[in-house]
PDB file of C-alpha atoms in Angstrom:
ATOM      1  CA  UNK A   1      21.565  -4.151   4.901  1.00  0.00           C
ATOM      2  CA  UNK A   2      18.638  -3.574   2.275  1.00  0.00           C
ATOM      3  CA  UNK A   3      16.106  -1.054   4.020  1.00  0.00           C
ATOM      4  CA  UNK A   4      12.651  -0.004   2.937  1.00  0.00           C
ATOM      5  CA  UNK A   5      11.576   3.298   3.072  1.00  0.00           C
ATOM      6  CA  UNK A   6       7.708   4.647   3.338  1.00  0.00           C
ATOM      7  CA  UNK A   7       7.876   7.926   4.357  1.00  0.00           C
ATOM      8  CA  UNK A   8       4.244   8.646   4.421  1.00  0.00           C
ATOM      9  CA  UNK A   9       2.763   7.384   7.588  1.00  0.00           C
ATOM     10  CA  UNK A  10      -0.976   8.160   6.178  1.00  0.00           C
ATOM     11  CA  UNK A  11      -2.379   9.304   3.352  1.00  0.00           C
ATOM     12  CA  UNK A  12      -6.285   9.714   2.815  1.00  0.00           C
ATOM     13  CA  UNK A  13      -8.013  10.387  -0.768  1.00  0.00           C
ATOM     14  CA  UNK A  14     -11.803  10.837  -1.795  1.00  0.00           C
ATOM     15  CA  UNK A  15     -13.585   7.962  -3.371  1.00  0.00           C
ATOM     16  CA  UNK A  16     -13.117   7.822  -6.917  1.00  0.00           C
ATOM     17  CA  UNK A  17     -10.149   9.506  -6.602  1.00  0.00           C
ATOM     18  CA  UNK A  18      -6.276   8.744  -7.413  1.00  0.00           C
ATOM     19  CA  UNK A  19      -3.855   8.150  -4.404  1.00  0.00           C
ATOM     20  CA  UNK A  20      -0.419   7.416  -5.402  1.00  0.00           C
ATOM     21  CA  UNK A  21       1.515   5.669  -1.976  1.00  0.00           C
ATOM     22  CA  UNK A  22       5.488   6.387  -1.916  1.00  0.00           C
ATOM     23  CA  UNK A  23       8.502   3.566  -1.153  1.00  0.00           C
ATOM     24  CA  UNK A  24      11.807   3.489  -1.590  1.00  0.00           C
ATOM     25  CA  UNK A  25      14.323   0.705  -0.856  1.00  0.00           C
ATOM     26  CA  UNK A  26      18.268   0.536  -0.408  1.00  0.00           C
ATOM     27  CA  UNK A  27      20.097  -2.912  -1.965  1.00  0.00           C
ATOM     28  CA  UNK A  28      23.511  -3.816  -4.116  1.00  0.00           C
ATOM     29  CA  UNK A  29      21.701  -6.439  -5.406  1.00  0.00           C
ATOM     30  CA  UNK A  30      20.528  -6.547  -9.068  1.00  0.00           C
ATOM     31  CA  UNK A  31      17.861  -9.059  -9.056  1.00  0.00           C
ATOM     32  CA  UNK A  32      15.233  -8.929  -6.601  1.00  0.00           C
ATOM     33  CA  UNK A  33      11.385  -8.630  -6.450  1.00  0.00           C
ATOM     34  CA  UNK A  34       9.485  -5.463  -4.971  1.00  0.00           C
ATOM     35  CA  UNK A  35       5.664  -5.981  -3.693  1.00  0.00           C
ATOM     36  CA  UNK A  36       2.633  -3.978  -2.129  1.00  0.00           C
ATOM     37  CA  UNK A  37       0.594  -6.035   0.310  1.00  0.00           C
ATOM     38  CA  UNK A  38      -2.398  -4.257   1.444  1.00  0.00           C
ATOM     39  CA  UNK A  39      -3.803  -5.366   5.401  1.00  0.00           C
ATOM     40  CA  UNK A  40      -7.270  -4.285   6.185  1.00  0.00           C
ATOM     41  CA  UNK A  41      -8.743  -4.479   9.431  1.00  0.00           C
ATOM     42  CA  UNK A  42      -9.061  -7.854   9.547  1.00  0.00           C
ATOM     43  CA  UNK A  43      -5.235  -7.967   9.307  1.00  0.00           C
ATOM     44  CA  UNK A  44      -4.640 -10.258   6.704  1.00  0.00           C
ATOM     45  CA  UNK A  45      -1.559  -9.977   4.460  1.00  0.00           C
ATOM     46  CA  UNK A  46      -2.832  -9.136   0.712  1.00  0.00           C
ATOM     47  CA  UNK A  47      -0.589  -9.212  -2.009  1.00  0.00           C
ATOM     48  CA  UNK A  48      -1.695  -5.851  -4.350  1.00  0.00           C
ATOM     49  CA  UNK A  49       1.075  -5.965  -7.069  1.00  0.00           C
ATOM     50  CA  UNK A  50       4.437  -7.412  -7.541  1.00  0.00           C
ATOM     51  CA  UNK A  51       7.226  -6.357  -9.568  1.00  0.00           C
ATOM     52  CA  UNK A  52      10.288  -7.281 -11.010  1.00  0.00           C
ATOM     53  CA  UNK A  53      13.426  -5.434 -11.087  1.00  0.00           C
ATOM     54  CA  UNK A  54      15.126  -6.801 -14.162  1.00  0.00           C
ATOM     55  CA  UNK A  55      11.335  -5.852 -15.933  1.00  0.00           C
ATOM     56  CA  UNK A  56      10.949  -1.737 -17.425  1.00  0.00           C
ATOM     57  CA  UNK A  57       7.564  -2.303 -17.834  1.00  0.00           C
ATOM     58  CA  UNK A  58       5.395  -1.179 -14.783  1.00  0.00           C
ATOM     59  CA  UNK A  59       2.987  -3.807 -13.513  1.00  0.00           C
ATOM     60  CA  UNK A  60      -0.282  -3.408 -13.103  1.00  0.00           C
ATOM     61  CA  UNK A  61      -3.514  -5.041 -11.886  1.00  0.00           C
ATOM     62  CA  UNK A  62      -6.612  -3.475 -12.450  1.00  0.00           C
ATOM     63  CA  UNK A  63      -7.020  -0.446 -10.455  1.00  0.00           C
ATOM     64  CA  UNK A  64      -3.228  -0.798  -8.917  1.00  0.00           C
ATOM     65  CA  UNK A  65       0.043   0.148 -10.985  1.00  0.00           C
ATOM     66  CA  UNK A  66       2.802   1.191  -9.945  1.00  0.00           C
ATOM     67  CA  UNK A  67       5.858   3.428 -10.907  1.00  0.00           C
ATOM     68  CA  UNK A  68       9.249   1.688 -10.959  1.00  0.00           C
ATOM     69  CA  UNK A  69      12.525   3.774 -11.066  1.00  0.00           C
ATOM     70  CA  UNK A  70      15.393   1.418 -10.702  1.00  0.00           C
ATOM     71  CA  UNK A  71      18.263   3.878 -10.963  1.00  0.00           C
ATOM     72  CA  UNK A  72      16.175   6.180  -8.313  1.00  0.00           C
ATOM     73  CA  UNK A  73      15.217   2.710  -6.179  1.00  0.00           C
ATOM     74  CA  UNK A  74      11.434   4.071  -5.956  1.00  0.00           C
ATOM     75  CA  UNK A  75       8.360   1.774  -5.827  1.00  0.00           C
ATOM     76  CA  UNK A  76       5.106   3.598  -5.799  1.00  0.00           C
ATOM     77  CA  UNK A  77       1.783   2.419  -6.070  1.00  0.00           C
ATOM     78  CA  UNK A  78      -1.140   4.341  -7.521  1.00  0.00           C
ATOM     79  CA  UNK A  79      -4.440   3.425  -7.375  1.00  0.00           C
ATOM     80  CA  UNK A  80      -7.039   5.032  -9.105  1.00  0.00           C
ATOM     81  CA  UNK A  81     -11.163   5.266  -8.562  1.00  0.00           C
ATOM     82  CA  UNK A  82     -10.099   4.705  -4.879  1.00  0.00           C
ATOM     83  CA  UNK A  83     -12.833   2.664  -2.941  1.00  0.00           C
ATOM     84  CA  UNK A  84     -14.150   2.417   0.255  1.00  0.00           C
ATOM     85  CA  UNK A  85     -12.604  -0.682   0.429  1.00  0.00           C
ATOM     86  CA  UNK A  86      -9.444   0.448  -0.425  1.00  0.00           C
ATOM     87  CA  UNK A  87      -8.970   1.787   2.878  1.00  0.00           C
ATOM     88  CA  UNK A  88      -5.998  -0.148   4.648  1.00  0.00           C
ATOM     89  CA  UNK A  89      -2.252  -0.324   5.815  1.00  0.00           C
ATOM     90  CA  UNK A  90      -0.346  -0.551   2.562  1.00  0.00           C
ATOM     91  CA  UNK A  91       3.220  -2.439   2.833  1.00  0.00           C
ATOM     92  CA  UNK A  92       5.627  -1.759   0.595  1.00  0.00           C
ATOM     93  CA  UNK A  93       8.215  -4.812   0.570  1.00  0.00           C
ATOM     94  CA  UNK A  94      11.385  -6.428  -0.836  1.00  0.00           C
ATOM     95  CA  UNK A  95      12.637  -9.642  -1.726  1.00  0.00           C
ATOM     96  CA  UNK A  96      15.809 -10.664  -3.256  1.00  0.00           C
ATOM     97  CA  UNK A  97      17.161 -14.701  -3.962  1.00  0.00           C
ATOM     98  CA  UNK A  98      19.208 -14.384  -0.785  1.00  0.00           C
ATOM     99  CA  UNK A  99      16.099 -14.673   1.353  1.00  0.00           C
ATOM    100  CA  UNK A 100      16.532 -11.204   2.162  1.00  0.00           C
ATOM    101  CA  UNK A 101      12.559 -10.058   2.636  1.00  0.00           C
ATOM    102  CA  UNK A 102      12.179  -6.334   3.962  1.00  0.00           C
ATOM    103  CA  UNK A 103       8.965  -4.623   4.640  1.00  0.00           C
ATOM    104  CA  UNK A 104       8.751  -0.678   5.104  1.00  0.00           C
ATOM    105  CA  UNK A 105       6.728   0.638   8.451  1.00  0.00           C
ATOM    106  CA  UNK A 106       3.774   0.867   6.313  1.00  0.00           C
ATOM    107  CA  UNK A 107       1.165   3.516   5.081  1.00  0.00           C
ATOM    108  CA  UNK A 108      -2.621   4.076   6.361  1.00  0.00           C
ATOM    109  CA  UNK A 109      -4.729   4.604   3.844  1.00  0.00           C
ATOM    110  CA  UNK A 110      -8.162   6.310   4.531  1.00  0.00           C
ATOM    111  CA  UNK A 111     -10.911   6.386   1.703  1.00  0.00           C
ATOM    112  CA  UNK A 112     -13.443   9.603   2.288  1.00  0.00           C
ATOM    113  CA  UNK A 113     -16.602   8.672   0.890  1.00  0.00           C
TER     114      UNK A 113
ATOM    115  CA  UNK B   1      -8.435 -24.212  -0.246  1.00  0.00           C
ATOM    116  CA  UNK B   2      -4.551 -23.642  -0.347  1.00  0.00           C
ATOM    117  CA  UNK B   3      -3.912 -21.754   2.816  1.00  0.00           C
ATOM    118  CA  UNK B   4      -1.839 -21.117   5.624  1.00  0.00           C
ATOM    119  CA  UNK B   5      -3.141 -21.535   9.327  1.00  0.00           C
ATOM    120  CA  UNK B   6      -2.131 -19.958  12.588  1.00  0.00           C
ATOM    121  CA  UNK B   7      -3.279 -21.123  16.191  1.00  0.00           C
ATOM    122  CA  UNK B   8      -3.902 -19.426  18.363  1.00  0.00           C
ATOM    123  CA  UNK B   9      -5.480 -15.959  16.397  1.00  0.00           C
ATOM    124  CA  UNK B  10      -5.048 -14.421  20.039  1.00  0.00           C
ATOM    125  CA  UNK B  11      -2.957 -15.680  23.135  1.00  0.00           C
ATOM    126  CA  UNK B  12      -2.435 -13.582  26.723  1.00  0.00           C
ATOM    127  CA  UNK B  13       0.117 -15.400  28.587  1.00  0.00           C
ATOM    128  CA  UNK B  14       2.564 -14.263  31.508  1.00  0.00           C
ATOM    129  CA  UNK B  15       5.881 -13.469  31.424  1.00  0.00           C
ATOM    130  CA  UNK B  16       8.480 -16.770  31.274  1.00  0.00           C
ATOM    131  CA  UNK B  17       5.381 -19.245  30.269  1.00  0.00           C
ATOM    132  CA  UNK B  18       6.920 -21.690  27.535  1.00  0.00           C
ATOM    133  CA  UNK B  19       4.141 -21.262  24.567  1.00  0.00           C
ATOM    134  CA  UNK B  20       3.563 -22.481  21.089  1.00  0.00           C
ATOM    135  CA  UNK B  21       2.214 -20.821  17.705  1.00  0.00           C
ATOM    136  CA  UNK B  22       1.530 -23.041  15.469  1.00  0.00           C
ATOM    137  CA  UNK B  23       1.796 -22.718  11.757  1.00  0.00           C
ATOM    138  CA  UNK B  24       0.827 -25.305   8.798  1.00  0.00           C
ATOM    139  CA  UNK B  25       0.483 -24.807   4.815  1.00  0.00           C
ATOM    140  CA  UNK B  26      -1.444 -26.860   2.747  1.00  0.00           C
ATOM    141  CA  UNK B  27       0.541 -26.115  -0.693  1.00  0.00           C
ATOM    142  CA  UNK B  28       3.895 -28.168  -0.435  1.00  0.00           C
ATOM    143  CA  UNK B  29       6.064 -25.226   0.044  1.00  0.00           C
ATOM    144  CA  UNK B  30       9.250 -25.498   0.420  1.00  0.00           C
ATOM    145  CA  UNK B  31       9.964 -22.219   2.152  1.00  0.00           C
ATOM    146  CA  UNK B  32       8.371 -21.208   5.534  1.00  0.00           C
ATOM    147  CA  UNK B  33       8.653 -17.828   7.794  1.00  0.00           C
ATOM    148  CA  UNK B  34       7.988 -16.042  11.031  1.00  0.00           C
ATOM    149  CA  UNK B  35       7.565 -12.391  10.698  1.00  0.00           C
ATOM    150  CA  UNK B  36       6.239  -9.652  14.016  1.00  0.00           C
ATOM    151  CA  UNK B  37       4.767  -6.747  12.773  1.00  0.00           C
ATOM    152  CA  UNK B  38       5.103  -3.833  15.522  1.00  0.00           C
ATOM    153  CA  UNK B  39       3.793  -0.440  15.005  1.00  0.00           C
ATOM    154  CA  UNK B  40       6.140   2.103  12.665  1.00  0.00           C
ATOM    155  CA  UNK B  41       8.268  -1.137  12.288  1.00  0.00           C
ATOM    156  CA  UNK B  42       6.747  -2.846   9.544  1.00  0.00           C
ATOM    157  CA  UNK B  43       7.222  -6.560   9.218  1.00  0.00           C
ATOM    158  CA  UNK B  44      10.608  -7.785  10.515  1.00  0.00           C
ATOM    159  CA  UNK B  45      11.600 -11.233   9.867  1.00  0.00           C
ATOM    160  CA  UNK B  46      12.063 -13.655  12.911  1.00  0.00           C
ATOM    161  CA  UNK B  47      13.084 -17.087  11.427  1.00  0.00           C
ATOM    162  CA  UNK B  48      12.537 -18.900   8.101  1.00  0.00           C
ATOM    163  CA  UNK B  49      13.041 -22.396   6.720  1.00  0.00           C
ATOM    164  CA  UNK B  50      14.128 -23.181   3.354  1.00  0.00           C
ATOM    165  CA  UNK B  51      13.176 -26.856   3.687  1.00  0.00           C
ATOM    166  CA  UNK B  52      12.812 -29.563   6.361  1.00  0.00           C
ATOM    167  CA  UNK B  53      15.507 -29.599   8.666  1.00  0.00           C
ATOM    168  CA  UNK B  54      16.781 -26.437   7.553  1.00  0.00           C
ATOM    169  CA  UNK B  55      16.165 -23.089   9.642  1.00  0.00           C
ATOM    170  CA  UNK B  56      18.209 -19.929   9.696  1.00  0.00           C
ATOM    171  CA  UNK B  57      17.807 -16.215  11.859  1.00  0.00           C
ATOM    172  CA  UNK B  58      16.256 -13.345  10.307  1.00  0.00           C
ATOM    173  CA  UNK B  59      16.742 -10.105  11.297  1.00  0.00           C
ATOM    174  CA  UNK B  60      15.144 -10.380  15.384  1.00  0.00           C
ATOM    175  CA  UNK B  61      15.536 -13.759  16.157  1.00  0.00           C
ATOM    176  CA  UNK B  62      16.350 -13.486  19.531  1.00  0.00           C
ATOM    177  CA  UNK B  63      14.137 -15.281  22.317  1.00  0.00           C
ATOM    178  CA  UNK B  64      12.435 -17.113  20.088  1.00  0.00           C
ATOM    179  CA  UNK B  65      13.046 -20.780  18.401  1.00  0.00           C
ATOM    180  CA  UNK B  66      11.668 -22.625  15.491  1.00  0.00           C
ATOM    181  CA  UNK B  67      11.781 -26.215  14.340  1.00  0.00           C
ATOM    182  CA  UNK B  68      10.883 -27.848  10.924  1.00  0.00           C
ATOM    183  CA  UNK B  69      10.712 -31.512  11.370  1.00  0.00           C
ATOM    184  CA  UNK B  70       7.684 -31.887   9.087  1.00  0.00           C
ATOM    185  CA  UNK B  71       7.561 -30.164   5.541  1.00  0.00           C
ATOM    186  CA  UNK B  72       3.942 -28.363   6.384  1.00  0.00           C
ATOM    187  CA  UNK B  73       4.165 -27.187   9.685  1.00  0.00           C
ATOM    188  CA  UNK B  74       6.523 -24.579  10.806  1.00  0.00           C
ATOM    189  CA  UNK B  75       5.873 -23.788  14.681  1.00  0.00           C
ATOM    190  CA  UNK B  76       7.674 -20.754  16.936  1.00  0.00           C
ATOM    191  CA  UNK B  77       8.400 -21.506  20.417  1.00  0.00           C
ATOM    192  CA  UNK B  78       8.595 -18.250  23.087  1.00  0.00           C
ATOM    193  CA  UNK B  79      10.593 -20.561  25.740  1.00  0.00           C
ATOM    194  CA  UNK B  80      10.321 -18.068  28.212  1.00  0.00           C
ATOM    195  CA  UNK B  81       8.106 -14.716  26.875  1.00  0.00           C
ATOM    196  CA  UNK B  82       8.622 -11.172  27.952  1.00  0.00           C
ATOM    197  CA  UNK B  83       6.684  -8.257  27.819  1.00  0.00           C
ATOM    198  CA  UNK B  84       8.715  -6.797  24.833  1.00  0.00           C
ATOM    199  CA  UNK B  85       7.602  -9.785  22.939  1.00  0.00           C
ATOM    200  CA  UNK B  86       3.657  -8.561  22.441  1.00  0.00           C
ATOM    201  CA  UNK B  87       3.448  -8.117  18.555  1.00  0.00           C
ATOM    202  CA  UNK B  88       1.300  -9.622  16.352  1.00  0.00           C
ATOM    203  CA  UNK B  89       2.629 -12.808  14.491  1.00  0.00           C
ATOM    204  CA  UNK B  90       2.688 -13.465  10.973  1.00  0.00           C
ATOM    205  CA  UNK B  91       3.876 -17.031   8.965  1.00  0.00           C
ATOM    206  CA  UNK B  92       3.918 -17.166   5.563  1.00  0.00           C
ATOM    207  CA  UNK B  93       4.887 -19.813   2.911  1.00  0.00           C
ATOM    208  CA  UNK B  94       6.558 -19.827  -0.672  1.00  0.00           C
ATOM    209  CA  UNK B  95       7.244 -22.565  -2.627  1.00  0.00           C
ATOM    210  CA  UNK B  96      10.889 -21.545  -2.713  1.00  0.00           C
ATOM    211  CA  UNK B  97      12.818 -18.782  -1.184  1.00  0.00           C
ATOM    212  CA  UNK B  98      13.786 -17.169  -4.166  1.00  0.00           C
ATOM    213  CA  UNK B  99      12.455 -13.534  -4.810  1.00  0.00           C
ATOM    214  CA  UNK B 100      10.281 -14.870  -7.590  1.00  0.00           C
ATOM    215  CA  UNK B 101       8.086 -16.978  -5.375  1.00  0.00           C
ATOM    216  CA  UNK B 102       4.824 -14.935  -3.640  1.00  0.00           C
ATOM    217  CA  UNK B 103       4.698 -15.238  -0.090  1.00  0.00           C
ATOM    218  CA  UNK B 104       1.378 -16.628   1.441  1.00  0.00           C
ATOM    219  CA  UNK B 105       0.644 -15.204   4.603  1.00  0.00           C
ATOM    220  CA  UNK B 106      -1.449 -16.493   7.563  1.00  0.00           C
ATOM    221  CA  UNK B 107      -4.255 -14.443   9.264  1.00  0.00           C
ATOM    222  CA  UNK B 108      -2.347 -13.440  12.135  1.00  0.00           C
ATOM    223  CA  UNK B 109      -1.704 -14.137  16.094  1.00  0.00           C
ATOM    224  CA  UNK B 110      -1.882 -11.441  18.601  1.00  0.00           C
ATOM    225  CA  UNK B 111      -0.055 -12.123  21.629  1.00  0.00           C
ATOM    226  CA  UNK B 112       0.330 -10.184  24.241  1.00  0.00           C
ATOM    227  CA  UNK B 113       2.726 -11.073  26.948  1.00  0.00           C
ATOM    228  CA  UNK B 114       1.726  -9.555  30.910  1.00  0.00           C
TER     229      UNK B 114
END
């Protein structure tokens, strides 16, 4: 089974700073989709970024980018000039056309002012 | 406003009372899903529906039931709730379930079961 790996419970950067949040993921499949959703307090699911596998080109939105590596199945998203309202649990998560959907455990983001 | 919409946003119930989340979309998706989010667990899928009439397990689908008889509305059924079940509740929406589609999330139920 596909698994999703965050292996950094929390993290905490200084605003204005750059934060770069970890993920890797486990599959056999070769198409699939690979997103961050950010949930603040309020607990709402926000999709960050999205990227696709079959795509070299790093997405980005913004503030948010991230750092594909397909052969090395890592994900991670950096975001720079942090904010204080960048402080949240970041999900990293998977998708593939099987309806396979994985989320990791999820990393807590704290923004020091 | 294209959203999704959970009720209740909270719920404390007793163990074996029958109870109802509801979910509806408002953007004609075709796909529809029950996630639980549990602390150092992430999101783990309960159910999901690719269409009306059509619902399959996800990964923790026990003690729990869905039904898709209408295409906007995708409710999960605790028939009789335990203790273990206390999570908080997520459905989302896509207008397919292929990995291209974004999944639209709703704000969230916390139950807790007693």
């Amino acid at each position: 089974a596909q698994t999703v790996t965050q292996s950094q419970p929390e993290m905490s950067v200084q605003e204005a700073e750059t934060v770069t949040l970890s993920c890797t993921y486990d599959t056999s499949e070769s198409d699939y989709y690979l997103f961050w959703y950010k949930q603040p307090p309020s607990r709402q699911m926000i999709l960050v970024i999205r990227q696709e596998a079959y795509k070299q080109q790093n997405a980005t939105e913004n503030r948010f980018s991230v750092n594909f590596q397909k052969a090395a199945k890592s994900f991670s998203l950096k975001i720079s000039d942090s904010q204080l309202g960048d402080a949240a649990m970041y999900f990293c998560a998977y998708r593939s056309d099987n309806n396979d959907m994985r989320f990791g455990a999820g990393t807590r983001l704290t923004v020091k002012p | 406003e294209a959203q999704v919409t959970q009720n209740p946003r909270y719920l404390i119930t007793v163990t074996g009372k029958k109870l109802t989340v509801t979910c509806s979309q408002n953007m004609n998706h075709e796909y529809m899903s029950w996630y639980r989010q549990d602390p150092g667990l992430g999101l783990r899928q309960i159910y999901y529906s690719m269409n009306v009439e059509v619902t399959d397990k996800g990964d923790v689908p026990e003690g729990y039931k869905v039904s898709r008889k209408e295409k906007r509305n995708f409710p999960l059924i605790l028939e009789s709730p335990s203790p273990n079940q206390t999570s908080l509740y997520f459905c989302a929406s896509s207008f397919r379930g292929f990995s291209t589609d974004t999944q639209y999330f709703g704000p969230g139920t916390r139950l807790t079961v007693l």
